[in-house]
mmCIF file of C-alpha atoms in Angstrom:
data_model
loop_
_atom_site.group_PDB
_atom_site.id
_atom_site.type_symbol
_atom_site.label_atom_id
_atom_site.label_comp_id
_atom_site.label_asym_id
_atom_site.label_seq_id
_atom_site.Cartn_x
_atom_site.Cartn_y
_atom_site.Cartn_z
ATOM 1 C CA MET A 1 8.464 -39.659 -7.131
ATOM 2 C CA GLU A 2 8.222 -37.496 -10.000
ATOM 3 C CA THR A 3 5.358 -34.834 -9.686
ATOM 4 C CA LEU A 4 4.135 -32.678 -13.220
ATOM 5 C CA LYS A 5 1.241 -30.548 -13.545
ATOM 6 C CA ILE A 6 -0.907 -29.477 -15.870
ATOM 7 C CA VAL A 7 -3.553 -27.016 -16.426
ATOM 8 C CA VAL A 8 -6.867 -26.799 -18.117
ATOM 9 C CA SER A 9 -8.012 -23.396 -18.975
ATOM 10 C CA GLY A 10 -11.193 -22.447 -20.598
ATOM 11 C CA PRO A 11 -14.964 -20.381 -20.503
ATOM 12 C CA VAL A 12 -17.174 -21.475 -18.316
ATOM 13 C CA GLY A 13 -19.053 -25.107 -19.451
ATOM 14 C CA ALA A 14 -15.988 -25.492 -21.428
ATOM 15 C CA GLY A 15 -15.406 -29.388 -20.501
ATOM 16 C CA LYS A 16 -12.987 -28.672 -18.004
ATOM 17 C CA THR A 17 -14.362 -30.851 -15.197
ATOM 18 C CA THR A 18 -15.750 -33.245 -17.915
ATOM 19 C CA LEU A 19 -11.672 -33.761 -19.828
ATOM 20 C CA ILE A 20 -9.751 -33.917 -15.742
ATOM 21 C CA ARG A 21 -12.914 -36.188 -14.962
ATOM 22 C CA THR A 22 -12.290 -38.505 -17.932
ATOM 23 C CA LEU A 23 -8.241 -38.666 -17.270
ATOM 24 C CA SER A 24 -7.853 -38.728 -13.746
ATOM 25 C CA GLU A 25 -7.046 -42.225 -12.729
ATOM 26 C CA THR A 26 -8.150 -40.605 -8.271
ATOM 27 C CA GLU A 27 -11.825 -39.187 -7.159
ATOM 28 C CA VAL A 28 -11.413 -35.723 -8.865
ATOM 29 C CA VAL A 29 -11.858 -33.203 -5.901
ATOM 30 C CA GLU A 30 -14.484 -30.531 -7.792
ATOM 31 C CA THR A 31 -16.151 -27.286 -6.112
ATOM 32 C CA ASP A 32 -19.254 -27.488 -7.590
ATOM 33 C CA VAL A 33 -21.821 -24.910 -7.180
ATOM 34 C CA ALA A 34 -25.192 -24.665 -7.714
ATOM 35 C CA ALA A 35 -25.043 -21.776 -10.404
ATOM 36 C CA ALA A 36 -26.406 -18.639 -9.274
ATOM 37 C CA GLU A 37 -26.282 -17.135 -12.951
ATOM 38 C CA ALA A 38 -28.507 -18.258 -16.821
ATOM 39 C CA ILE A 39 -24.809 -19.883 -17.358
ATOM 40 C CA GLY A 40 -26.220 -22.542 -19.668
ATOM 41 C CA LYS A 41 -25.878 -25.328 -16.875
ATOM 42 C CA GLU A 42 -26.231 -26.168 -13.706
ATOM 43 C CA GLN A 43 -23.520 -26.491 -11.704
ATOM 44 C CA THR A 44 -20.051 -24.643 -12.243
ATOM 45 C CA THR A 45 -16.598 -24.627 -10.449
ATOM 46 C CA VAL A 46 -15.833 -21.637 -8.011
ATOM 47 C CA ALA A 47 -12.864 -22.528 -7.393
ATOM 48 C CA MET A 48 -10.310 -25.567 -9.185
ATOM 49 C CA ASP A 49 -11.030 -29.444 -9.895
ATOM 50 C CA TYR A 50 -8.084 -31.480 -9.639
ATOM 51 C CA GLY A 51 -7.116 -35.328 -10.594
ATOM 52 C CA SER A 52 -3.699 -37.164 -11.286
ATOM 53 C CA LEU A 53 -3.030 -39.773 -13.152
ATOM 54 C CA ARG A 54 -0.165 -41.716 -12.229
ATOM 55 C CA LEU A 55 2.419 -43.253 -14.831
ATOM 56 C CA GLU A 56 5.818 -45.849 -12.947
ATOM 57 C CA ASP A 57 7.130 -43.086 -10.535
ATOM 58 C CA ARG A 58 5.710 -40.163 -11.195
ATOM 59 C CA THR A 59 2.476 -38.818 -10.490
ATOM 60 C CA LEU A 60 0.896 -36.065 -13.109
ATOM 61 C CA TYR A 61 -1.443 -33.444 -11.852
ATOM 62 C CA LEU A 62 -4.269 -32.139 -13.994
ATOM 63 C CA PHE A 63 -5.783 -28.763 -11.738
ATOM 64 C CA GLY A 64 -9.381 -27.088 -13.416
ATOM 65 C CA MET A 65 -8.843 -23.516 -13.703
ATOM 66 C CA PRO A 66 -12.219 -21.881 -13.170
ATOM 67 C CA GLY A 67 -13.671 -19.817 -15.761
ATOM 68 C CA GLN A 68 -15.667 -17.018 -14.353
ATOM 69 C CA GLU A 69 -12.552 -14.016 -14.634
ATOM 70 C CA ARG A 70 -14.167 -12.890 -11.141
ATOM 71 C CA PHE A 71 -11.339 -15.730 -10.214
ATOM 72 C CA ASP A 72 -8.529 -14.040 -12.175
ATOM 73 C CA PHE A 73 -6.808 -13.859 -9.551
ATOM 74 C CA MET A 74 -6.344 -17.589 -9.334
ATOM 75 C CA TRP A 75 -5.320 -18.116 -13.201
ATOM 76 C CA GLU A 76 -1.460 -17.180 -13.315
ATOM 77 C CA LEU A 77 -1.128 -18.388 -9.447
ATOM 78 C CA LEU A 78 -2.134 -21.966 -11.129
ATOM 79 C CA LEU A 79 -0.099 -21.711 -13.524
ATOM 80 C CA GLU A 80 2.740 -21.353 -11.456
ATOM 81 C CA GLY A 81 5.128 -24.101 -11.526
ATOM 82 C CA SER A 82 2.837 -25.437 -14.648
ATOM 83 C CA LEU A 83 4.087 -28.133 -17.753
ATOM 84 C CA GLY A 84 1.381 -26.855 -19.986
ATOM 85 C CA MET A 85 -1.793 -25.263 -20.473
ATOM 86 C CA ILE A 86 -4.509 -27.210 -21.931
ATOM 87 C CA MET A 87 -7.389 -24.613 -22.643
ATOM 88 C CA LEU A 88 -10.984 -25.657 -24.091
ATOM 89 C CA VAL A 89 -13.647 -23.642 -25.683
ATOM 90 C CA ARG A 90 -17.160 -25.405 -26.740
ATOM 91 C CA GLY A 91 -16.925 -26.532 -30.273
ATOM 92 C CA ASP A 92 -20.978 -25.773 -30.648
ATOM 93 C CA LYS A 93 -20.569 -22.605 -28.636
ATOM 94 C CA PRO A 94 -19.101 -19.662 -30.413
ATOM 95 C CA GLN A 95 -20.104 -17.050 -28.508
ATOM 96 C CA ASP A 96 -17.623 -18.080 -25.959
ATOM 97 C CA PHE A 97 -15.136 -18.386 -27.980
ATOM 98 C CA VAL A 98 -14.344 -14.284 -27.542
ATOM 99 C CA GLN A 99 -13.852 -14.663 -24.196
ATOM 100 C CA ALA A 100 -11.860 -17.967 -24.605
ATOM 101 C CA ARG A 101 -9.847 -15.413 -27.111
ATOM 102 C CA ARG A 102 -9.707 -12.598 -24.231
ATOM 103 C CA GLN A 103 -8.915 -15.488 -21.582
ATOM 104 C CA LEU A 104 -6.019 -17.217 -24.297
ATOM 105 C CA GLU A 105 -4.713 -13.118 -24.715
ATOM 106 C CA TYR A 106 -4.658 -12.496 -21.034
ATOM 107 C CA LEU A 107 -2.760 -15.010 -20.266
ATOM 108 C CA VAL A 108 -0.190 -15.736 -22.300
ATOM 109 C CA SER A 109 0.387 -11.235 -22.307
ATOM 110 C CA ARG A 110 1.954 -12.358 -18.390
ATOM 111 C CA ARG A 111 3.002 -15.992 -18.314
ATOM 112 C CA ASP A 112 5.992 -18.021 -20.036
ATOM 113 C CA ILE A 113 3.084 -20.882 -20.845
ATOM 114 C CA PRO A 114 3.253 -23.460 -23.779
ATOM 115 C CA PHE A 115 -0.421 -24.440 -24.288
ATOM 116 C CA VAL A 116 -2.846 -26.053 -26.983
ATOM 117 C CA ILE A 117 -6.740 -25.393 -27.752
ATOM 118 C CA GLY A 118 -9.624 -28.400 -27.424
ATOM 119 C CA VAL A 119 -11.989 -27.946 -29.333
ATOM 120 C CA THR A 120 -14.800 -29.416 -27.282
ATOM 121 C CA ARG A 121 -17.873 -31.470 -28.378
ATOM 122 C CA GLN A 122 -16.671 -32.741 -31.516
ATOM 123 C CA ASP A 123 -19.595 -35.072 -31.175
ATOM 124 C CA VAL A 124 -22.695 -32.638 -31.777
ATOM 125 C CA GLN A 125 -23.651 -30.682 -35.015
ATOM 126 C CA PRO A 126 -23.142 -28.461 -35.529
ATOM 127 C CA VAL A 127 -19.926 -27.910 -34.374
ATOM 128 C CA TRP A 128 -16.892 -25.458 -35.258
ATOM 129 C CA ALA A 129 -13.956 -28.036 -36.763
ATOM 130 C CA PRO A 130 -9.994 -27.098 -34.737
ATOM 131 C CA ASN A 131 -8.932 -25.740 -37.798
ATOM 132 C CA GLU A 132 -11.931 -23.070 -37.833
ATOM 133 C CA VAL A 133 -11.135 -22.020 -33.902
ATOM 134 C CA ALA A 134 -7.639 -21.840 -34.909
ATOM 135 C CA ALA A 135 -8.825 -18.974 -37.204
ATOM 136 C CA PHE A 136 -10.532 -17.499 -34.907
ATOM 137 C CA LEU A 137 -7.976 -17.303 -32.231
ATOM 138 C CA GLY A 138 -5.266 -16.462 -35.167
ATOM 139 C CA LEU A 139 -3.312 -19.298 -33.937
ATOM 140 C CA PRO A 140 -1.665 -22.094 -36.164
ATOM 141 C CA GLU A 141 -4.041 -25.549 -36.635
ATOM 142 C CA GLU A 142 -1.235 -27.223 -35.100
ATOM 143 C CA ARG A 143 -2.627 -25.462 -31.665
ATOM 144 C CA THR A 144 -6.059 -26.686 -31.560
ATOM 145 C CA ILE A 145 -7.579 -30.242 -31.421
ATOM 146 C CA GLY A 146 -10.720 -31.497 -31.699
ATOM 147 C CA LEU A 147 -12.087 -33.647 -29.145
ATOM 148 C CA VAL A 148 -15.319 -35.489 -26.776
ATOM 149 C CA ALA A 149 -14.054 -34.265 -23.668
ATOM 150 C CA THR A 150 -16.018 -37.698 -22.249
ATOM 151 C CA GLU A 151 -14.416 -40.129 -24.303
ATOM 152 C CA ALA A 152 -11.049 -41.101 -22.734
ATOM 153 C CA LYS A 153 -8.820 -41.748 -25.706
ATOM 154 C CA SER A 154 -10.016 -38.371 -27.042
ATOM 155 C CA ALA A 155 -9.547 -36.561 -24.188
ATOM 156 C CA LEU A 156 -5.572 -37.964 -24.040
ATOM 157 C CA VAL A 157 -5.017 -36.155 -27.810
ATOM 158 C CA PRO A 158 -4.423 -32.728 -26.485
ATOM 159 C CA LEU A 159 -2.658 -33.887 -23.368
ATOM 160 C CA LEU A 160 -0.755 -35.640 -25.714
ATOM 161 C CA ARG A 161 0.084 -32.693 -28.234
ATOM 162 C CA LEU A 162 0.967 -30.298 -25.401
ATOM 163 C CA LEU A 163 3.388 -32.992 -24.214
ATOM 164 C CA GLU A 164 5.139 -32.602 -28.098
ATOM 165 C CA ILE A 165 4.988 -28.792 -28.298
ATOM 166 C CA VAL A 166 6.993 -28.641 -24.847
ATOM 167 C CA VAL A 167 9.709 -31.471 -26.145
ATOM 168 C CA SER A 168 9.573 -29.952 -28.928
ATOM 169 C CA GLY A 169 10.276 -26.643 -27.847
ATOM 170 C CA GLU A 170 7.411 -25.390 -30.607
ATOM 171 C CA LYS A 171 7.321 -21.573 -31.171
ATOM 172 C CA PRO A 172 3.947 -21.786 -33.581
ATOM 173 C CA LEU A 173 2.214 -18.643 -32.385
ATOM 174 C CA SER A 174 2.102 -16.354 -35.110
ATOM 175 C CA ARG A 175 -0.253 -13.479 -35.733
ATOM 176 C CA SER A 176 1.500 -11.500 -32.916
ATOM 177 C CA GLY A 177 4.260 -10.401 -30.408
ATOM 178 C CA MET B 1 -31.432 33.928 -12.319
ATOM 179 C CA ALA B 2 -28.580 31.447 -11.479
ATOM 180 C CA ILE B 3 -27.529 27.942 -13.050
ATOM 181 C CA PHE B 4 -27.256 25.443 -10.444
ATOM 182 C CA GLY B 5 -28.365 21.589 -9.796
ATOM 183 C CA SER B 6 -27.388 17.868 -9.102
ATOM 184 C CA LEU B 7 -26.264 15.438 -12.003
ATOM 185 C CA ASN B 8 -28.727 13.476 -10.906
ATOM 186 C CA GLN B 9 -31.308 15.050 -11.477
ATOM 187 C CA MET B 10 -29.805 16.994 -14.492
ATOM 188 C CA SER B 11 -27.330 15.016 -16.510
ATOM 189 C CA LEU B 12 -24.049 16.160 -18.386
ATOM 190 C CA SER B 13 -25.513 16.005 -21.366
ATOM 191 C CA ASP B 14 -28.517 18.261 -20.890
ATOM 192 C CA LEU B 15 -26.341 20.950 -19.960
ATOM 193 C CA LEU B 16 -23.819 21.090 -23.055
ATOM 194 C CA PRO B 17 -26.696 22.555 -24.997
ATOM 195 C CA LEU B 18 -27.424 25.108 -22.513
ATOM 196 C CA MET B 19 -23.445 25.548 -22.396
ATOM 197 C CA SER B 20 -23.696 25.519 -26.419
ATOM 198 C CA VAL B 21 -25.340 29.357 -26.072
ATOM 199 C CA LYS B 22 -23.314 30.743 -22.452
ATOM 200 C CA LYS B 23 -19.913 32.127 -21.635
ATOM 201 C CA GLY B 24 -18.160 31.498 -18.099
ATOM 202 C CA ALA B 25 -17.721 28.195 -16.376
ATOM 203 C CA LEU B 26 -19.292 25.088 -15.682
ATOM 204 C CA GLU B 27 -17.825 23.902 -12.032
ATOM 205 C CA LEU B 28 -19.225 20.294 -11.311
ATOM 206 C CA PHE B 29 -17.895 18.846 -7.089
ATOM 207 C CA ASN B 30 -19.013 16.878 -4.978
ATOM 208 C CA LEU B 31 -18.362 14.655 -8.335
ATOM 209 C CA ASP B 32 -17.619 10.657 -6.801
ATOM 210 C CA LYS B 33 -14.173 9.954 -6.652
ATOM 211 C CA HIS B 34 -13.137 12.626 -8.711
ATOM 212 C CA PRO B 35 -11.868 16.744 -7.259
ATOM 213 C CA ASN B 36 -13.459 19.500 -8.336
ATOM 214 C CA VAL B 37 -13.959 20.454 -12.384
ATOM 215 C CA THR B 38 -14.319 22.989 -14.302
ATOM 216 C CA LEU B 39 -15.198 23.548 -17.853
ATOM 217 C CA TYR B 40 -14.864 26.562 -19.524
ATOM 218 C CA PHE B 41 -17.477 27.848 -22.657
ATOM 219 C CA ASP B 42 -17.391 30.933 -24.918
ATOM 220 C CA SER B 43 -19.345 30.912 -28.419
ATOM 221 C CA GLY B 44 -20.917 27.373 -28.595
ATOM 222 C CA VAL B 45 -16.984 25.965 -27.896
ATOM 223 C CA LEU B 46 -15.220 23.892 -24.962
ATOM 224 C CA ARG B 47 -12.616 26.142 -24.520
ATOM 225 C CA CYS B 48 -10.722 24.767 -21.742
ATOM 226 C CA ALA B 49 -11.097 22.232 -18.751
ATOM 227 C CA PHE B 50 -9.952 21.706 -15.593
ATOM 228 C CA LYS B 51 -9.268 19.467 -12.791
ATOM 229 C CA GLY B 52 -8.983 20.608 -8.885
ATOM 230 C CA PRO B 53 -6.033 23.422 -10.224
ATOM 231 C CA ARG B 54 -5.048 21.448 -12.773
ATOM 232 C CA GLU B 55 -5.896 22.148 -16.297
ATOM 233 C CA LEU B 56 -6.299 18.722 -18.918
ATOM 234 C CA THR B 57 -4.647 17.833 -21.832
ATOM 235 C CA PRO B 58 -7.160 17.150 -24.366
ATOM 236 C CA PRO B 59 -7.489 13.087 -24.376
ATOM 237 C CA HIS B 60 -7.910 14.112 -20.702
ATOM 238 C CA ALA B 61 -10.224 16.786 -21.332
ATOM 239 C CA ARG B 62 -12.317 14.493 -23.392
ATOM 240 C CA ALA B 63 -12.456 11.267 -21.402
ATOM 241 C CA LEU B 64 -13.344 13.393 -18.682
ATOM 242 C CA VAL B 65 -16.832 14.810 -19.968
ATOM 243 C CA THR B 66 -17.047 11.219 -21.283
ATOM 244 C CA TRP B 67 -16.969 9.981 -17.924
ATOM 245 C CA LEU B 68 -18.735 13.072 -16.342
ATOM 246 C CA LEU B 69 -21.849 11.994 -19.113
ATOM 247 C CA GLY B 70 -22.319 9.166 -17.087
ATOM 248 C CA ALA B 71 -22.272 11.118 -14.072
ATOM 249 C CA HIS B 72 -24.970 10.551 -11.752
ATOM 250 C CA LYS B 73 -23.587 12.363 -8.568
ATOM 251 C CA GLY B 74 -22.164 15.581 -7.796
ATOM 252 C CA SER B 75 -23.823 18.997 -8.141
ATOM 253 C CA PHE B 76 -22.857 21.244 -10.618
ATOM 254 C CA GLU B 77 -22.942 25.848 -10.972
ATOM 255 C CA PHE B 78 -22.170 27.892 -13.694
ATOM 256 C CA ILE B 79 -20.718 31.191 -13.438
ATOM 257 C CA PRO B 80 -21.451 33.397 -15.699
ATOM 258 C CA GLU B 81 -19.259 35.423 -18.449
ATOM 259 C CA ALA B 82 -15.534 33.562 -16.481
ATOM 260 C CA THR B 83 -12.840 32.760 -18.045
ATOM 261 C CA PRO B 84 -9.533 31.028 -17.178
ATOM 262 C CA ARG B 85 -6.620 32.355 -16.102
ATOM 263 C CA ARG B 86 -4.387 30.401 -18.378
ATOM 264 C CA CYS B 87 -5.596 28.681 -21.034
ATOM 265 C CA GLU B 88 -2.173 26.409 -21.893
ATOM 266 C CA PHE B 89 -3.974 23.259 -23.910
ATOM 267 C CA PRO B 90 -7.263 25.424 -25.611
ATOM 268 C CA LEU B 91 -8.972 22.687 -27.008
ATOM 269 C CA GLY B 92 -11.728 24.591 -28.845
ATOM 270 C CA TRP B 93 -14.461 21.818 -29.419
ATOM 271 C CA PRO B 94 -17.914 22.866 -31.039
ATOM 272 C CA VAL B 95 -20.263 21.986 -27.907
ATOM 273 C CA THR B 96 -22.987 19.881 -29.958
ATOM 274 C CA GLN B 97 -19.714 18.031 -31.366
ATOM 275 C CA LEU B 98 -18.747 17.071 -28.495
ATOM 276 C CA LEU B 99 -21.383 15.702 -26.538
ATOM 277 C CA LEU B 100 -22.237 13.898 -30.403
ATOM 278 C CA SER B 101 -18.141 12.093 -30.662
ATOM 279 C CA THR B 102 -18.156 11.171 -26.705
ATOM 280 C CA VAL B 103 -21.945 9.919 -26.417
ATOM 281 C CA THR B 104 -20.534 7.757 -29.437
ATOM 282 C CA VAL B 105 -17.776 6.868 -27.293
ATOM 283 C CA ARG B 106 -19.472 5.660 -24.016
ATOM 284 C CA ASP B 107 -22.206 3.688 -26.797
ATOM 285 C CA GLU B 108 -19.412 2.274 -28.268
ATOM 286 C CA ILE B 109 -17.816 0.904 -24.934
ATOM 287 C CA GLU B 110 -21.132 -0.311 -23.944
ATOM 288 C CA HIS B 111 -21.394 -2.395 -27.612
ATOM 289 C CA HIS B 112 -17.583 -3.709 -26.832
ATOM 290 C CA ARG B 113 -18.347 -4.292 -23.285
ATOM 291 C CA ALA B 114 -17.737 -8.039 -23.963
ATOM 292 C CA HIS B 115 -14.809 -7.344 -26.269
ATOM 293 C CA LEU B 116 -12.979 -5.102 -24.157
ATOM 294 C CA PRO B 117 -9.688 -6.509 -23.508
ATOM 295 C CA HIS B 118 -8.630 -7.765 -19.860
ATOM 296 C CA PRO B 119 -7.303 -4.363 -17.802
ATOM 297 C CA ASP B 120 -4.705 -6.313 -17.150
ATOM 298 C CA THR B 121 -3.009 -7.866 -20.909
ATOM 299 C CA VAL B 122 -0.073 -6.849 -21.787
ATOM 300 C CA TYR B 123 0.151 -5.272 -24.965
ATOM 301 C CA ARG B 124 2.842 -3.386 -27.125
ATOM 302 C CA LEU B 125 3.479 -1.552 -30.016
ATOM 303 C CA VAL B 126 4.345 -2.594 -33.332
ATOM 304 C CA SER B 127 3.249 0.635 -35.184
ATOM 305 C CA SER B 128 4.342 4.185 -35.172
ATOM 306 C CA ALA B 129 1.086 5.076 -37.544
ATOM 307 C CA HIS B 130 -2.111 7.445 -36.208
ATOM 308 C CA PRO B 131 0.747 10.271 -35.103
ATOM 309 C CA GLU B 132 -2.828 12.165 -35.130
ATOM 310 C CA ASP B 133 -4.005 10.035 -32.119
ATOM 311 C CA GLY B 134 -4.367 11.576 -28.886
ATOM 312 C CA PHE B 135 -4.130 8.522 -27.067
ATOM 313 C CA LEU B 136 -1.373 6.501 -28.930
ATOM 314 C CA ARG B 137 0.593 10.542 -28.753
ATOM 315 C CA GLU B 138 0.523 10.062 -24.560
ATOM 316 C CA ALA B 139 0.536 6.110 -24.430
ATOM 317 C CA GLN B 140 3.289 5.201 -26.500
ATOM 318 C CA VAL B 141 6.354 5.496 -24.142
ATOM 319 C CA TYR B 142 4.981 2.481 -22.209
ATOM 320 C CA LEU B 143 2.872 1.027 -25.618
ATOM 321 C CA THR B 144 6.504 0.728 -26.723
ATOM 322 C CA SER B 145 8.037 -1.467 -23.853
ATOM 323 C CA GLY B 146 4.616 -3.214 -23.258
ATOM 324 C CA SER B 147 1.810 -2.248 -21.153
ATOM 325 C CA SER B 148 -1.598 -3.184 -19.844
ATOM 326 C CA ALA B 149 -4.583 -1.278 -20.379
ATOM 327 C CA ARG B 150 -4.278 -1.121 -16.000
ATOM 328 C CA ARG B 151 -1.261 0.353 -16.244
ATOM 329 C CA LEU B 152 -1.498 2.464 -19.050
ATOM 330 C CA ALA B 153 -5.267 3.785 -16.945
ATOM 331 C CA ALA B 154 -3.050 5.082 -14.221
ATOM 332 C CA ALA B 155 0.291 5.827 -15.870
ATOM 333 C CA LEU B 156 -2.118 9.027 -17.629
ATOM 334 C CA ASP B 157 -4.764 8.875 -15.398
ATOM 335 C CA LEU B 158 -7.697 7.980 -17.241
ATOM 336 C CA PRO B 159 -10.451 5.954 -17.313
ATOM 337 C CA LEU B 160 -10.351 2.027 -17.507
ATOM 338 C CA ASP B 161 -12.816 1.367 -19.813
ATOM 339 C CA GLN B 162 -11.768 4.234 -21.892
ATOM 340 C CA VAL B 163 -8.083 2.337 -22.301
ATOM 341 C CA ARG B 164 -9.520 -0.986 -23.517
ATOM 342 C CA TYR B 165 -11.494 0.548 -25.586
ATOM 343 C CA GLN B 166 -8.620 2.497 -27.104
ATOM 344 C CA LEU B 167 -6.246 -0.670 -27.202
ATOM 345 C CA LEU B 168 -9.529 -2.668 -28.122
ATOM 346 C CA LYS B 169 -8.839 -0.078 -31.274
ATOM 347 C CA LEU B 170 -5.889 0.375 -31.908
ATOM 348 C CA SER B 171 -5.611 -3.221 -31.640
ATOM 349 C CA GLN B 172 -8.140 -4.292 -34.552
ATOM 350 C CA ALA B 173 -5.838 -1.061 -36.675
ATOM 351 C CA GLY B 174 -2.655 -3.065 -36.024
ATOM 352 C CA VAL B 175 -1.355 -0.674 -34.390
ATOM 353 C CA VAL B 176 -0.454 -2.429 -30.636
ATOM 354 C CA VAL B 177 -0.790 -6.555 -30.396
ATOM 355 C CA ILE B 178 -0.359 -8.879 -27.349
ATOM 356 C CA ALA B 179 3.320 -8.512 -26.014
ATOM 357 C CA ARG B 180 3.505 -12.467 -26.019
ATOM 358 C CA ARG B 181 5.747 -13.302 -23.805
ATOM 359 C CA LYS B 182 8.340 -15.347 -25.461
ATOM 360 C CA GLN B 183 8.044 -19.749 -24.622
ATOM 361 C CA THR B 184 11.399 -20.293 -23.268
ATOM 362 C CA THR B 185 10.566 -23.728 -22.512
ATOM 363 C CA LYS B 186 13.472 -24.792 -19.633
ATOM 364 C CA PRO B 187 15.808 -27.721 -20.373
ATOM 365 C CA GLU B 188 14.071 -29.911 -16.981
ATOM 366 C CA GLN B 189 10.398 -29.320 -18.507
ATOM 367 C CA LYS B 190 11.465 -30.511 -21.822
ATOM 368 C CA GLY B 191 13.060 -33.533 -20.101
ATOM 369 C CA ALA B 192 10.325 -34.335 -18.098
ATOM 370 C CA ALA B 193 7.662 -33.460 -20.756
ATOM 371 C CA ALA B 194 9.470 -36.395 -23.096
ATOM 372 C CA ARG B 195 9.552 -39.038 -19.723
ATOM 373 C CA LEU B 196 5.597 -38.188 -19.655
ATOM 374 C CA LEU B 197 5.021 -38.146 -23.470
ATOM 375 C CA SER B 198 6.645 -41.696 -23.016
ATOM 376 C CA ALA B 199 4.935 -43.792 -20.267
ATOM 377 C CA LEU B 200 1.689 -42.556 -21.533
ATOM 378 C CA LYS B 201 2.026 -43.518 -24.933
ATOM 379 C CA SER B 202 3.251 -46.646 -23.943
ATOM 380 C CA ARG B 203 0.491 -47.113 -22.318
ATOM 381 C CA PHE B 204 -2.193 -46.189 -23.309
ATOM 382 C CA ALA B 205 -0.913 -46.996 -27.165
ATOM 383 C CA GLY B 206 -3.126 -49.304 -28.645
ATOM 384 C CA ARG B 207 -6.012 -49.551 -26.087
ATOM 385 C CA ARG B 208 -9.772 -48.803 -27.266
ATOM 386 C CA THR B 209 -10.565 -46.977 -23.666
ATOM 387 C CA TRP B 210 -7.858 -45.988 -20.789
ATOM 388 C CA LYS B 211 -9.125 -47.146 -18.041
ATOM 389 C CA PRO B 212 -8.940 -50.427 -16.827
#
């Protein structure tokens, strides 16, 4: 049995738990607790969410990375041995983009990790389009994908894109070193 | 008559205007996590600065004064007419301008706090412009091979927030960039991803919803 791991990261409230819940075939192990601060939602993940998907003779594990920076000691540990990372940002919450960029810059400067950016909440208006988020983050447009994390077909798209990037060995990072 | 007191009751920003008309040494002690500091003033100018027995270079002196402006723990005493035994790094900073510029830096750090880079994000130098920048001159050797704010702060003995602020400024000026780790996907990872991609596509191709 082959086991594979993909990490879902992003700021608090980006939709990580929702995406894992949507994609997972098994019961998702959640570590959500009542939020102690006003973060825009009642529950927040304090350790990691975990779900899995069985495909023929292999199992894909999905790990949700806690968005709060005080858990940054876990970020690199979670990425250890992973195939890649899907970072989610809420398209209707531009105030979170700075934090997403900060987290992305930290992770890509420290780990050799293929990634895609999933721009969630594409079903609400107003919302930033994926290419606009790509411009903000200084990434090529093909690195960002719009999605609705509650819809299975849509939630699958960033996963497929990430795997395509890993397979093709794409090196699309342009703006910095 | 003596000038002495506690930073809790009188901050350095209250003291500096007074120092601009004095000649002598302002000694600061019982500081939080800092050895004693001595600042020498003469004719409205900060001449040189010492942390313990060590004389500070201009970037260190500026960082220290910036930090001291926010310090609320510690005591001070002014020694009139005291002069340093040596002054190898003469600062020559007019006190009023120093107060203005350091307060500005403190305000900017607070204003940009959400934008300051993560302490462990690694940057590398891409431009050798701005040789007049004292921070860059000292940090250049570390940034050439790539360094984080935390490593720089430790190596240069500067406050972490000030190093993060400097890296933000240098990054905005295009002098440093994020040192992205080279993506070198291993063959076995490529193979695993290809098999997974194929399995996902064959299972979910054409389905509108994919959970059974």
